[in-house]
């Protein structure tokens, strides 16, 4: 597919104008900072409607196949639209799990019927998706998942519970990893992977309160819930491989996501602005040499991470440890974001002690809340420690951790 | 509008990099590097001639003057692999001296020196002074004008330090104060008296560094680079040096990470390869992540340098970020390399020290990470 620079520029101008015109104003209530923090019906409906609007305007799923509701265009168009969303700081696309993990997975290995049934409704946010991987006793050790899926004719009967289910309260479907056979040689065999409906008898999502006091995820109980075996994706007993594939989408090691931003973007430049207003010794904090040094360190790191994305595209500059940048991206970006949020809090001097809803909270307490919420990305989707194991083992070739 | 690519890396650059990688690995295996530690010069004449024969000294010199007409970006692609193998040579100094002549020299100086420098003549940079200040305009060396039967002459006084590979040099590029302003001067080897150079003991033993005593040296006034803006030229030289040091440090960090990984995959304690312990594995990932960012900054800076965008601030930001990040990455990787080798890491025999010494040299020449962040603060925050 060849595209001209002119076409792309034209598209960019269009996209910039559309987002500028259609960017929702202040909804009058606090919006979540990422898809993992959607805690009220009001927030959810607002974000779902926004996603539908963006999709209908042609700025989401641009590179997904047209026959399933995508735009059928080159990825470059979607990248432009996504960059525009970040730049204009529009609200994020709330159906992240559908758009970025379940969707690419279904396109990659789903049946024709599954593609027909789900892809378009993921883009339009008619179907919201959630992920049922973690369990109360099995988190990092995902392969040890124990939720039971027992075959009964052409159905599976589900019993057990999943936990930390983001969007669990709102989801229509779940990508579900469950144990269909408990008598196997290794824990990795005997797992099966399902595209399971959520709104059926026997499935009950119960909200859990987060460290910020808000809601966003659930413990999801399964009590003799029955689903047809057409919900399987991949072969019965081969669920581990499907789960690993999912994680490559989730951690953006593989491409093919529908696009869009999935959290409120944070830029080091915003913290620079904060430093202009914060005070130290009767002067703007930005004049303090120690603070200046830290600001610059954040700017260097932000730039390095941006440039990494460009360099990752050039094979000749990735000969030593191919794939290192992509494999480490979740680790590097989530850790940077966490440190930046915390620094923004500490910059505020005594005002760092205020929190959201305090009349004098700086930027509405965004940084304090952002710092707490930043742990969603250093824990969710595989903790930073697990990411370091993975990069150490798969990229650097070090022996598996004991 | 869509941003133009910020990292350009052509097939020619990729090829050049590959050749330099093989060359450095073959010509500078660790045994050769160690043998050279004992030698008078940082590099054998044969190897230097080979480098000249490959055309690498003329990469950034225009074709009219016997070079290939490329830029410092291509030089980066060969300096990085050389740094990885700790190959030490006057290549960077010779390249930068040629650039200074190209930027600020007269037509005669260009046609006299550039073809020679492209062909294997060695140039040394005499820019640093005993006060150790990284500000290249902080000059205590000076010259006074004298008339003699050879014409108008400059009589030099003061001293320079960290003049690497001076004993091999055919030409010195010297900075000094003249009539109250910075000046750049070409000094030929023949103008130096017997005792002008003395060897310095420096932390990186792969390097040969000299002090240069200027007292008593006389050179024709015509040897001054006729630049109107010498401070500007000094700044470009400084940034060029930072760029090449960043390349050397990225290469060095790659080398030392590989050295350490090798040990972590072969040394066993408590019935496990030590690389299985997260107390070692995780810092290795930190080292990798630091290096990956440094390389992205480096090749972006090389791209910007190539496009001549140094003066609009964008290039300066890119180069300073590259040097700061490369220094931090190499420092961390080489420091951990010593620790992760245990007592063997404490020995002279362990190669970790060679990299740690190299990292310290590279960081402390032309500004450490803190210094560059301070300069960046002025560029980015004010
Ligand atoms: C905001 C948020 C949203 C989430 N959303 C979802 C979701 O939608 N669906 C879903 O299925 N899950 C979700 N998760 C769960 C997430 O995937 C798990 O929390 C994560 O995989 C870690 O599991 P755990 O919480 O059980 O911690 P544990 O695995 O018990 O880990 C506890 C600590 O031990 C460390 N640790 C564990 N094993 C190792 C090891 N081998 N080496 C070194 N350190 C180790 C961890 O890094 C961590 O610090 C979410 C989590 C959060 C925080």
CSV table of N, CA, C and O in Angstrom, one decimal, chain A residues 9 12-13 272 276 286 292-293 295-297 299-301 303-305 307-308 310-311 314 316-317 319-321 324-325 328 331-332 385 388-389 391-393 395-402, chain B residues 1-2 5-7 9 17 21 84 254 257-258 261 264-265 272-273 275-276 278 281-282 284-286 288-289 291-293 295-297 299-300 321 324-325 370 373 376-378 380-382:
chain,number,residue,atom,x,y,z
A,9,UNK,N,-0.4,14.4,5.1
A,9,UNK,CA,-0.5,15.8,5.6
A,9,UNK,C,-1.9,16.3,5.6
A,9,UNK,O,-2.4,16.9,6.5
A,12,UNK,N,-3.8,14.8,8.3
A,12,UNK,CA,-3.4,15.3,9.6
A,12,UNK,C,-4.1,16.7,9.9
A,12,UNK,O,-4.6,16.9,11.0
A,13,UNK,N,-4.2,17.4,8.9
A,13,UNK,CA,-4.9,18.7,9.0
A,13,UNK,C,-6.4,18.5,9.3
A,13,UNK,O,-6.9,19.1,10.3
A,272,UNK,N,7.4,21.2,33.9
A,272,UNK,CA,8.2,22.4,33.8
A,272,UNK,C,7.3,23.6,34.1
A,272,UNK,O,7.6,24.5,34.8
A,276,UNK,N,7.3,26.6,37.1
A,276,UNK,CA,7.3,28.1,37.0
A,276,UNK,C,6.5,28.7,38.1
A,276,UNK,O,6.7,29.8,38.5
A,286,UNK,N,11.5,27.0,39.4
A,286,UNK,CA,12.3,26.7,38.2
A,286,UNK,C,13.6,27.4,38.2
A,286,UNK,O,14.5,27.1,37.4
A,292,UNK,N,16.0,22.4,38.6
A,292,UNK,CA,16.3,22.5,37.2
A,292,UNK,C,17.0,21.2,36.7
A,292,UNK,O,16.6,20.6,35.7
A,293,UNK,N,17.9,20.7,37.5
A,293,UNK,CA,18.6,19.5,37.1
A,293,UNK,C,17.6,18.3,37.0
A,293,UNK,O,17.7,17.5,36.0
A,295,UNK,N,14.4,18.5,36.4
A,295,UNK,CA,13.5,18.7,35.2
A,295,UNK,C,14.2,18.3,34.0
A,295,UNK,O,13.6,17.6,33.1
A,296,UNK,N,15.4,18.7,33.8
A,296,UNK,CA,16.2,18.4,32.6
A,296,UNK,C,16.3,16.8,32.5
A,296,UNK,O,16.2,16.3,31.4
A,297,UNK,N,16.6,16.2,33.6
A,297,UNK,CA,16.7,14.7,33.6
A,297,UNK,C,15.4,14.1,33.0
A,297,UNK,O,15.5,13.2,32.2
A,299,UNK,N,13.3,15.5,31.1
A,299,UNK,CA,13.1,15.9,29.6
A,299,UNK,C,14.0,15.0,28.8
A,299,UNK,O,13.6,14.6,27.7
A,300,UNK,N,15.2,14.7,29.3
A,300,UNK,CA,16.2,13.9,28.5
A,300,UNK,C,15.5,12.5,28.4
A,300,UNK,O,15.5,11.8,27.3
A,301,UNK,N,15.0,12.0,29.5
A,301,UNK,CA,14.4,10.6,29.5
A,301,UNK,C,13.2,10.6,28.6
A,301,UNK,O,13.0,9.6,27.8
A,303,UNK,N,12.5,12.4,26.0
A,303,UNK,CA,13.0,12.5,24.6
A,303,UNK,C,13.6,11.1,24.2
A,303,UNK,O,13.4,10.7,23.1
A,304,UNK,N,14.4,10.5,25.1
A,304,UNK,CA,15.0,9.2,24.8
A,304,UNK,C,14.0,8.2,24.5
A,304,UNK,O,14.1,7.4,23.6
A,305,UNK,N,12.9,8.2,25.3
A,305,UNK,CA,11.8,7.2,25.1
A,305,UNK,C,11.1,7.4,23.7
A,305,UNK,O,10.8,6.5,23.0
A,307,UNK,N,12.5,9.0,21.1
A,307,UNK,CA,13.4,8.6,20.0
A,307,UNK,C,13.6,7.1,19.9
A,307,UNK,O,13.8,6.6,18.8
A,308,UNK,N,13.4,6.4,21.0
A,308,UNK,CA,13.5,4.9,21.0
A,308,UNK,C,12.5,4.4,20.0
A,308,UNK,O,12.8,3.5,19.2
A,310,UNK,N,11.4,5.7,17.3
A,310,UNK,CA,11.8,5.9,15.9
A,310,UNK,C,13.0,5.0,15.6
A,310,UNK,O,13.0,4.3,14.6
A,311,UNK,N,13.9,4.8,16.6
A,311,UNK,CA,15.1,4.0,16.3
A,311,UNK,C,14.7,2.5,16.2
A,311,UNK,O,15.3,1.8,15.4
A,314,UNK,N,14.4,1.1,12.8
A,314,UNK,CA,15.6,1.0,11.9
A,314,UNK,C,16.4,-0.2,12.2
A,314,UNK,O,17.2,-0.2,13.2
A,316,UNK,N,19.1,-1.5,11.1
A,316,UNK,CA,20.6,-1.4,11.2
A,316,UNK,C,21.0,-0.8,12.5
A,316,UNK,O,22.2,-0.9,12.9
A,317,UNK,N,20.1,-0.2,13.3
A,317,UNK,CA,20.5,0.3,14.6
A,317,UNK,C,19.9,-0.5,15.7
A,317,UNK,O,19.8,-0.1,16.9
A,319,UNK,N,20.9,-4.1,15.9
A,319,UNK,CA,21.5,-5.4,15.6
A,319,UNK,C,22.0,-6.2,16.9
A,319,UNK,O,22.0,-7.4,16.9
A,320,UNK,N,22.3,-5.4,17.9
A,320,UNK,CA,22.9,-6.1,19.1
A,320,UNK,C,21.8,-6.9,19.9
A,320,UNK,O,22.0,-8.0,20.2
A,321,UNK,N,20.7,-6.2,20.3
A,321,UNK,CA,19.7,-6.8,21.0
A,321,UNK,C,18.3,-6.5,20.3
A,321,UNK,O,17.6,-5.6,20.8
A,324,UNK,N,14.8,-5.1,21.8
A,324,UNK,CA,15.0,-4.7,23.2
A,324,UNK,C,14.0,-3.5,23.5
A,324,UNK,O,13.4,-3.4,24.6
A,325,UNK,N,13.9,-2.6,22.6
A,325,UNK,CA,13.1,-1.4,22.8
A,325,UNK,C,11.7,-1.7,23.1
A,325,UNK,O,11.0,-1.3,24.0
A,328,UNK,N,11.0,-3.7,26.3
A,328,UNK,CA,11.2,-2.9,27.6
A,328,UNK,C,10.3,-1.7,27.6
A,328,UNK,O,10.3,-1.0,28.6
A,331,UNK,N,7.9,-1.3,30.7
A,331,UNK,CA,8.7,-1.0,31.9
A,331,UNK,C,9.2,0.4,31.9
A,331,UNK,O,9.0,1.1,32.9
A,332,UNK,N,9.8,0.8,30.8
A,332,UNK,CA,10.5,2.2,30.8
A,332,UNK,C,9.4,3.3,30.9
A,332,UNK,O,9.6,4.2,31.7
A,385,UNK,N,8.8,-5.7,38.0
A,385,UNK,CA,9.8,-6.7,38.3
A,385,UNK,C,9.7,-7.9,37.4
A,385,UNK,O,10.7,-8.4,36.9
A,388,UNK,N,11.2,-6.9,34.2
A,388,UNK,CA,12.7,-7.0,34.2
A,388,UNK,C,13.2,-8.4,34.0
A,388,UNK,O,14.2,-8.7,33.4
A,389,UNK,N,12.5,-9.4,34.6
A,389,UNK,CA,12.8,-10.8,34.4
A,389,UNK,C,12.7,-11.1,32.9
A,389,UNK,O,13.6,-11.7,32.3
A,391,UNK,N,12.8,-9.1,30.2
A,391,UNK,CA,13.8,-8.5,29.4
A,391,UNK,C,15.2,-9.1,29.6
A,391,UNK,O,15.9,-9.4,28.7
A,392,UNK,N,15.5,-9.4,30.9
A,392,UNK,CA,16.7,-10.0,31.3
A,392,UNK,C,16.9,-11.4,30.6
A,392,UNK,O,18.0,-11.7,30.1
A,393,UNK,N,15.8,-12.1,30.6
A,393,UNK,CA,15.9,-13.5,30.1
A,393,UNK,C,15.8,-13.5,28.6
A,393,UNK,O,16.6,-14.2,27.9
A,395,UNK,N,15.8,-10.9,26.3
A,395,UNK,CA,16.6,-10.0,25.5
A,395,UNK,C,18.1,-10.2,25.8
A,395,UNK,O,18.9,-10.4,24.9
A,396,UNK,N,18.4,-10.3,27.0
A,396,UNK,CA,19.8,-10.4,27.4
A,396,UNK,C,20.3,-11.9,27.5
A,396,UNK,O,21.5,-12.1,27.6
A,397,UNK,N,19.3,-12.8,27.5
A,397,UNK,CA,19.7,-14.2,27.5
A,397,UNK,C,20.2,-14.7,28.8
A,397,UNK,O,20.9,-15.7,28.9
A,398,UNK,N,19.8,-14.0,29.9
A,398,UNK,CA,20.2,-14.5,31.2
A,398,UNK,C,19.4,-15.7,31.6
A,398,UNK,O,18.2,-15.9,31.2
A,399,UNK,N,19.9,-16.6,32.5
A,399,UNK,CA,19.2,-17.7,32.9
A,399,UNK,C,17.9,-17.4,33.7
A,399,UNK,O,17.8,-16.3,34.3
A,400,UNK,N,16.9,-18.2,33.6
A,400,UNK,CA,15.6,-18.0,34.3
A,400,UNK,C,15.9,-17.8,35.8
A,400,UNK,O,16.7,-18.4,36.4
A,401,UNK,N,15.0,-16.9,36.4
A,401,UNK,CA,15.2,-16.6,37.8
A,401,UNK,C,14.8,-17.9,38.6
A,401,UNK,O,13.9,-18.6,38.2
A,402,UNK,N,15.5,-18.1,39.7
A,402,UNK,CA,15.2,-19.2,40.5
A,402,UNK,C,13.8,-19.1,41.2
A,402,UNK,O,13.3,-18.0,41.3
B,1,UNK,N,2.2,19.9,10.7
B,1,UNK,CA,2.6,18.9,9.7
B,1,UNK,C,3.3,17.7,10.3
B,1,UNK,O,3.9,17.8,11.4
B,2,UNK,N,3.3,16.7,9.6
B,2,UNK,CA,4.0,15.5,10.0
B,2,UNK,C,5.5,15.8,10.3
B,2,UNK,O,6.1,16.4,9.4
B,5,UNK,N,11.5,12.8,9.9
B,5,UNK,CA,12.2,11.7,10.7
B,5,UNK,C,13.3,12.4,11.5
B,5,UNK,O,14.1,13.2,11.0
B,6,UNK,N,13.4,12.0,12.8
B,6,UNK,CA,14.4,12.6,13.6
B,6,UNK,C,15.7,11.8,13.7
B,6,UNK,O,16.7,12.2,14.2
B,7,UNK,N,15.6,10.5,13.2
B,7,UNK,CA,16.7,9.7,13.1
B,7,UNK,C,16.8,9.2,11.7
B,7,UNK,O,15.9,8.4,11.2
B,9,UNK,N,19.2,7.0,9.1
B,9,UNK,CA,20.3,6.1,9.1
B,9,UNK,C,20.3,5.4,7.7
B,9,UNK,O,19.5,4.5,7.5
B,17,UNK,N,28.9,1.0,9.3
B,17,UNK,CA,28.9,0.5,10.7
B,17,UNK,C,29.3,-1.0,10.8
B,17,UNK,O,30.1,-1.4,11.7
B,21,UNK,N,32.5,-2.6,12.6
B,21,UNK,CA,32.2,-3.5,13.7
B,21,UNK,C,33.2,-4.7,13.5
B,21,UNK,O,33.9,-5.1,14.4
B,84,UNK,N,33.3,0.2,21.4
B,84,UNK,CA,32.9,-1.1,21.9
B,84,UNK,C,34.1,-2.0,22.2
B,84,UNK,O,34.2,-2.7,23.2
B,254,UNK,N,28.0,-0.9,25.4
B,254,UNK,CA,27.6,-2.2,24.7
B,254,UNK,C,28.7,-3.3,25.0
B,254,UNK,O,28.3,-4.4,25.4
B,257,UNK,N,28.5,-4.3,28.8
B,257,UNK,CA,27.3,-5.1,29.1
B,257,UNK,C,27.5,-6.5,28.7
B,257,UNK,O,27.2,-7.5,29.4
B,258,UNK,N,28.1,-6.6,27.5
B,258,UNK,CA,28.3,-8.0,27.0
B,258,UNK,C,29.3,-8.7,27.8
B,258,UNK,O,29.2,-9.9,28.1
B,261,UNK,N,27.5,-9.8,30.9
B,261,UNK,CA,26.5,-10.9,30.6
B,261,UNK,C,27.2,-12.2,30.5
B,261,UNK,O,26.8,-13.3,31.0
B,264,UNK,N,27.9,-13.5,33.9
B,264,UNK,CA,26.7,-13.9,34.6
B,264,UNK,C,26.1,-15.2,34.0
B,264,UNK,O,25.3,-15.8,34.7
B,265,UNK,N,26.5,-15.6,32.8
B,265,UNK,CA,25.9,-16.8,32.2
B,265,UNK,C,26.9,-18.0,32.5
B,265,UNK,O,26.5,-19.1,32.1
B,272,UNK,N,23.5,-22.1,41.2
B,272,UNK,CA,22.8,-21.4,40.0
B,272,UNK,C,23.9,-20.5,39.3
B,272,UNK,O,24.8,-20.0,39.9
B,273,UNK,N,23.6,-20.4,38.0
B,273,UNK,CA,24.4,-19.3,37.3
B,273,UNK,C,24.0,-18.0,38.0
B,273,UNK,O,22.8,-17.8,38.3
B,275,UNK,N,23.6,-15.1,37.0
B,275,UNK,CA,22.7,-14.3,36.2
B,275,UNK,C,21.2,-14.6,36.5
B,275,UNK,O,20.3,-13.9,36.1
B,276,UNK,N,21.0,-15.7,37.2
B,276,UNK,CA,19.6,-16.1,37.5
B,276,UNK,C,19.1,-15.2,38.7
B,276,UNK,O,17.9,-15.1,38.9
B,278,UNK,N,18.1,-12.1,40.6
B,278,UNK,CA,17.5,-10.8,40.2
B,278,UNK,C,18.3,-9.6,40.7
B,278,UNK,O,18.3,-8.5,40.1
B,281,UNK,N,20.4,-9.6,37.7
B,281,UNK,CA,19.7,-9.5,36.4
B,281,UNK,C,19.0,-8.1,36.2
B,281,UNK,O,19.1,-7.5,35.2
B,282,UNK,N,18.3,-7.7,37.3
B,282,UNK,CA,17.6,-6.4,37.1
B,282,UNK,C,18.4,-5.2,36.8
B,282,UNK,O,18.1,-4.4,35.9
B,284,UNK,N,21.1,-5.3,35.3
B,284,UNK,CA,21.6,-5.4,33.9
B,284,UNK,C,20.5,-4.9,32.9
B,284,UNK,O,20.9,-4.3,31.9
B,285,UNK,N,19.3,-5.1,33.3
B,285,UNK,CA,18.2,-4.5,32.5
B,285,UNK,C,18.2,-3.0,32.5
B,285,UNK,O,18.1,-2.3,31.5
B,286,UNK,N,18.5,-2.5,33.7
B,286,UNK,CA,18.6,-1.0,33.9
B,286,UNK,C,19.7,-0.5,33.0
B,286,UNK,O,19.6,0.5,32.3
B,288,UNK,N,20.9,-1.9,30.2
B,288,UNK,CA,20.4,-2.0,28.8
B,288,UNK,C,19.5,-0.9,28.5
B,288,UNK,O,19.6,-0.2,27.4
B,289,UNK,N,18.5,-0.6,29.3
B,289,UNK,CA,17.5,0.4,29.1
B,289,UNK,C,18.2,1.8,29.0
B,289,UNK,O,17.9,2.6,28.1
B,291,UNK,N,21.3,2.3,28.0
B,291,UNK,CA,22.1,2.3,26.8
B,291,UNK,C,21.1,2.5,25.6
B,291,UNK,O,21.5,3.3,24.7
B,292,UNK,N,20.0,1.9,25.6
B,292,UNK,CA,19.1,2.0,24.4
B,292,UNK,C,18.7,3.4,24.2
B,292,UNK,O,18.6,4.0,23.1
B,293,UNK,N,18.4,4.1,25.3
B,293,UNK,CA,18.0,5.5,25.2
B,293,UNK,C,19.2,6.4,24.8
B,293,UNK,O,19.1,7.3,23.9
B,295,UNK,N,21.6,5.4,22.8
B,295,UNK,CA,21.8,5.2,21.4
B,295,UNK,C,20.8,6.0,20.6
B,295,UNK,O,21.1,6.5,19.5
B,296,UNK,N,19.6,6.1,21.1
B,296,UNK,CA,18.5,6.8,20.3
B,296,UNK,C,18.9,8.3,20.3
B,296,UNK,O,18.8,9.0,19.3
B,297,UNK,N,19.4,8.8,21.5
B,297,UNK,CA,19.8,10.2,21.5
B,297,UNK,C,21.0,10.4,20.5
B,297,UNK,O,21.1,11.4,19.8
B,299,UNK,N,22.0,8.7,17.8
B,299,UNK,CA,21.8,8.8,16.3
B,299,UNK,C,20.8,9.9,15.9
B,299,UNK,O,20.9,10.3,14.8
B,300,UNK,N,20.1,10.4,16.9
B,300,UNK,CA,19.3,11.6,16.6
B,300,UNK,C,20.3,12.8,16.5
B,300,UNK,O,20.2,13.6,15.6
B,321,UNK,N,22.2,16.3,25.1
B,321,UNK,CA,21.4,15.2,25.7
B,321,UNK,C,22.1,13.8,25.4
B,321,UNK,O,22.2,13.0,26.3
B,324,UNK,N,25.1,13.5,27.8
B,324,UNK,CA,24.7,13.3,29.2
B,324,UNK,C,24.2,11.9,29.4
B,324,UNK,O,24.5,11.2,30.3
B,325,UNK,N,23.3,11.4,28.5
B,325,UNK,CA,22.7,10.1,28.6
B,325,UNK,C,23.8,9.0,28.4
B,325,UNK,O,23.8,8.0,29.1
B,370,UNK,N,26.3,16.1,34.5
B,370,UNK,CA,25.7,17.2,35.2
B,370,UNK,C,25.9,18.5,34.5
B,370,UNK,O,25.0,19.4,34.4
B,373,UNK,N,23.6,18.8,31.6
B,373,UNK,CA,22.2,19.1,32.1
B,373,UNK,C,22.1,20.5,32.5
B,373,UNK,O,21.0,21.2,32.2
B,376,UNK,N,21.7,22.4,29.4
B,376,UNK,CA,20.4,22.1,28.8
B,376,UNK,C,19.3,22.9,29.5
B,376,UNK,O,18.4,23.4,28.9
B,377,UNK,N,19.5,23.1,30.8
B,377,UNK,CA,18.5,23.8,31.6
B,377,UNK,C,18.4,25.2,31.1
B,377,UNK,O,17.3,25.7,30.9
B,378,UNK,N,19.5,25.8,30.8
B,378,UNK,CA,19.4,27.2,30.2
B,378,UNK,C,18.7,27.2,28.8
B,378,UNK,O,18.0,28.1,28.5
B,380,UNK,N,16.5,24.9,27.7
B,380,UNK,CA,15.2,24.4,27.7
B,380,UNK,C,14.2,25.1,28.7
B,380,UNK,O,13.0,25.0,28.5
B,381,UNK,N,14.8,25.6,29.7
B,381,UNK,CA,13.9,26.1,30.8
B,381,UNK,C,13.7,27.6,30.8
B,381,UNK,O,12.8,28.2,31.4
B,382,UNK,N,14.7,28.3,30.2
B,382,UNK,CA,14.6,29.8,30.4
B,382,UNK,C,13.9,30.5,29.2
B,382,UNK,O,13.8,29.9,28.2
